[in-house]
Amino acid sequence: MLDLFLLSCVLAFIGAGFRKPFIFVLAYSYIDIVAPQKVSWGILSHIPVSLIAFLCAFLSWFVAEDKNGIRISLRQFLLLTLLVYCGLTTQAADFPVEAAEKWAWVWKALLWALFLPLTLRTRLRIEAITLILALSIGVIVIGGGIKTAAGGGGYGELRLLVNDNTGLYEGSIISAVAIAVIPLALWLSRYGTIFRPDWRVKIFAWALCFACALMPIGTGARTGLVCVVVLAAMILRTARRRLLIVSVMAAGALIAVPLLPKEFTDRMSTIKNHQSDQSASTRVAVWKWTIEFAKRHPFGGGFEAYRQNKLTYDTVKADYAGDNNAALEYQPIVEEGRAYHSSYFEMLGEQGYPGLALWLSLHLLGVWQMEVLRRRYRKETSEEFRWVAPLAEALQQAQVIYLVGSTFVGIAFQPFCYMLVGLQCGLWAYIKRVRTAQPQPFRKPAPQPAPHPATA
């Protein structure tokens, strides 16, 4: 039944695109996030639905869409430069075969982020892609949230739609992305027009946010806990009733902490001392190796360059015999070919200093642009623009969560995150285009001062 349901959804999505070409854009976004071809075990798993939706979206835009007023923004130029640069480093990669496998999906993620803003020409389209991003993540996390609430889960044990520890189905990645989706879901519950924000929409939105918040617990990912703290800080940054919100957060934490699984609290405690946890110690060792590697290879080693690392480090375990006495046990660890576990070091190791600079410029510019829109429209009360500042703030919060979460997980080229970039570029271009098209108000000439009686 699940296989037939997924097949019906994909066929309905693509079929609707022949009547409304923009639906192809929504279809590809849904397919790229949920990956129904991985969930399916029947005919859908043998059809290249992602490529079909990708080509349909491009061809329909080229044939049927209005292209008047199209401009390539600075961030789109950065995306294009990063796309070309990654293609060049792939040609000279230290591991050509493995690099080509990663390049096979990276170029699509970058090209899609470059293309998406060209299609977002109306508020309805901007809202539609925001809705698809939130609901697609909801398809993954709602089941995981239910399992977590029922007492399931654990680090490396929570099974989502598929038993596949890659992409968005990897624990640390989905925990970070799920927290980043919360601001978008809350925006849709307040300003949505596709589904009007009545009590049913609000209940579903809060339920989705709750499921997203459960992901760090269900996956046991420390990255998710850090992202929750960042989201709380971002909410308090612009909230009006900070004291009330802090009180609610504190009360919720006091209630939730005793109910958390012991495995989760034990794993979170390793944040304070990375040397007591082999996973955290491995990350630090890989980061040190990457810095030294970049000194010898300033342009990076291409995709999958981490495969050549060899790490030696010690983990520390303390056995407490009394209140103040502790015996430290050092255990040497030797590992090879360990992944970066950080987007920043992923970019540094694979694309070198130029790639890291392009990547940082792309994302930091997005944070700045969303701040500009937030400040410019925060006091707007008209129906035409009052939704802009809250959406810009939600997108900024999502991106900051991504930038912080990516410190601890390698998602520098995660397609979902580049869809957020494309959505930001689309919002920025839409506002600029609408403001440019509006007639400027007539300004009366400044009154001239009356002549002095003596000169008269």
Short mmCIF file of N, CA, C and O in Angstrom, two decimals, residues 41 43 132 135 143 159 174 189 211 223 237 244 260 269 280 284 298 375 388 427 429 431 439:
data_model
loop_
_atom_site.label_atom_id
_atom_site.label_comp_id
_atom_site.label_asym_id
_atom_site.label_seq_id
_atom_site.Cartn_x
_atom_site.Cartn_y
_atom_site.Cartn_z
N TRP A 41 9.79 0.02 -2.80
CA TRP A 41 10.48 -1.24 -3.16
C TRP A 41 9.91 -1.82 -4.47
O TRP A 41 10.27 -2.91 -4.87
N ILE A 43 7.89 -0.47 -8.45
CA ILE A 43 8.23 0.13 -9.73
C ILE A 43 8.86 1.51 -9.56
O ILE A 43 9.71 1.91 -10.36
N ILE A 132 6.00 23.38 0.70
CA ILE A 132 6.51 22.07 0.28
C ILE A 132 7.73 21.69 1.10
O ILE A 132 7.89 20.52 1.51
N LEU A 135 6.38 20.66 4.62
CA LEU A 135 5.63 19.41 4.61
C LEU A 135 6.49 18.22 4.23
O LEU A 135 6.29 17.10 4.73
N GLY A 143 6.67 10.62 11.64
CA GLY A 143 6.77 9.23 12.10
C GLY A 143 7.86 9.06 13.14
O GLY A 143 7.68 8.34 14.13
N ARG A 159 14.58 4.55 13.31
CA ARG A 159 14.34 4.26 11.90
C ARG A 159 13.25 5.19 11.39
O ARG A 159 12.14 5.22 11.92
N ILE A 174 19.15 15.14 9.98
CA ILE A 174 17.72 15.39 10.11
C ILE A 174 17.41 16.15 11.39
O ILE A 174 16.47 16.95 11.43
N SER A 189 1.77 29.07 9.65
CA SER A 189 0.58 29.03 10.51
C SER A 189 0.02 30.42 10.78
O SER A 189 -1.12 30.54 11.25
N ALA A 211 7.12 17.58 16.68
CA ALA A 211 7.81 16.42 16.10
C ALA A 211 9.24 16.78 15.71
O ALA A 211 10.17 15.99 15.92
N THR A 223 24.18 17.52 17.76
CA THR A 223 23.99 18.65 16.86
C THR A 223 22.61 19.25 17.02
O THR A 223 22.43 20.47 17.04
N ARG A 237 15.73 37.03 20.40
CA ARG A 237 16.36 38.22 19.83
C ARG A 237 15.32 39.24 19.37
O ARG A 237 15.53 40.46 19.53
N LEU A 244 8.27 36.37 29.44
CA LEU A 244 7.28 35.30 29.39
C LEU A 244 7.82 34.09 28.65
O LEU A 244 7.65 32.94 29.08
N LEU A 260 13.62 12.67 30.02
CA LEU A 260 14.48 12.30 28.90
C LEU A 260 15.12 10.94 29.14
O LEU A 260 15.45 10.59 30.28
N SER A 269 25.99 14.81 27.68
CA SER A 269 27.00 15.23 28.66
C SER A 269 28.40 15.24 28.07
O SER A 269 29.30 15.91 28.59
N ALA A 280 33.41 12.31 19.31
CA ALA A 280 33.80 13.72 19.38
C ALA A 280 35.31 13.88 19.22
O ALA A 280 35.78 14.82 18.57
N VAL A 284 37.59 16.16 16.27
CA VAL A 284 38.66 17.12 16.53
C VAL A 284 39.94 16.70 15.81
O VAL A 284 40.64 17.53 15.22
N PRO A 298 46.24 24.16 -0.87
CA PRO A 298 45.36 25.32 -0.64
C PRO A 298 44.11 25.33 -1.51
O PRO A 298 43.14 26.01 -1.18
N ARG A 375 14.29 44.32 8.81
CA ARG A 375 14.27 45.68 9.36
C ARG A 375 13.42 46.62 8.50
O ARG A 375 12.74 47.50 9.03
N VAL A 388 6.33 39.95 4.75
CA VAL A 388 7.71 39.90 4.29
C VAL A 388 8.70 39.79 5.44
O VAL A 388 9.57 38.91 5.46
N LEU A 427 12.92 35.50 -2.64
CA LEU A 427 12.24 36.54 -1.87
C LEU A 427 12.91 37.90 -2.09
O LEU A 427 12.23 38.92 -2.29
N ALA A 429 14.69 38.90 -4.69
CA ALA A 429 14.44 39.37 -6.06
C ALA A 429 12.99 39.82 -6.23
O ALA A 429 12.72 40.81 -6.92
N ILE A 431 10.90 41.11 -3.92
CA ILE A 431 10.70 42.41 -3.28
C ILE A 431 11.34 43.52 -4.12
O ILE A 431 10.76 44.59 -4.31
N PRO A 439 4.91 52.73 -8.92
CA PRO A 439 5.16 54.15 -9.26
C PRO A 439 5.62 54.92 -8.05
O PRO A 439 5.12 54.72 -6.94
#
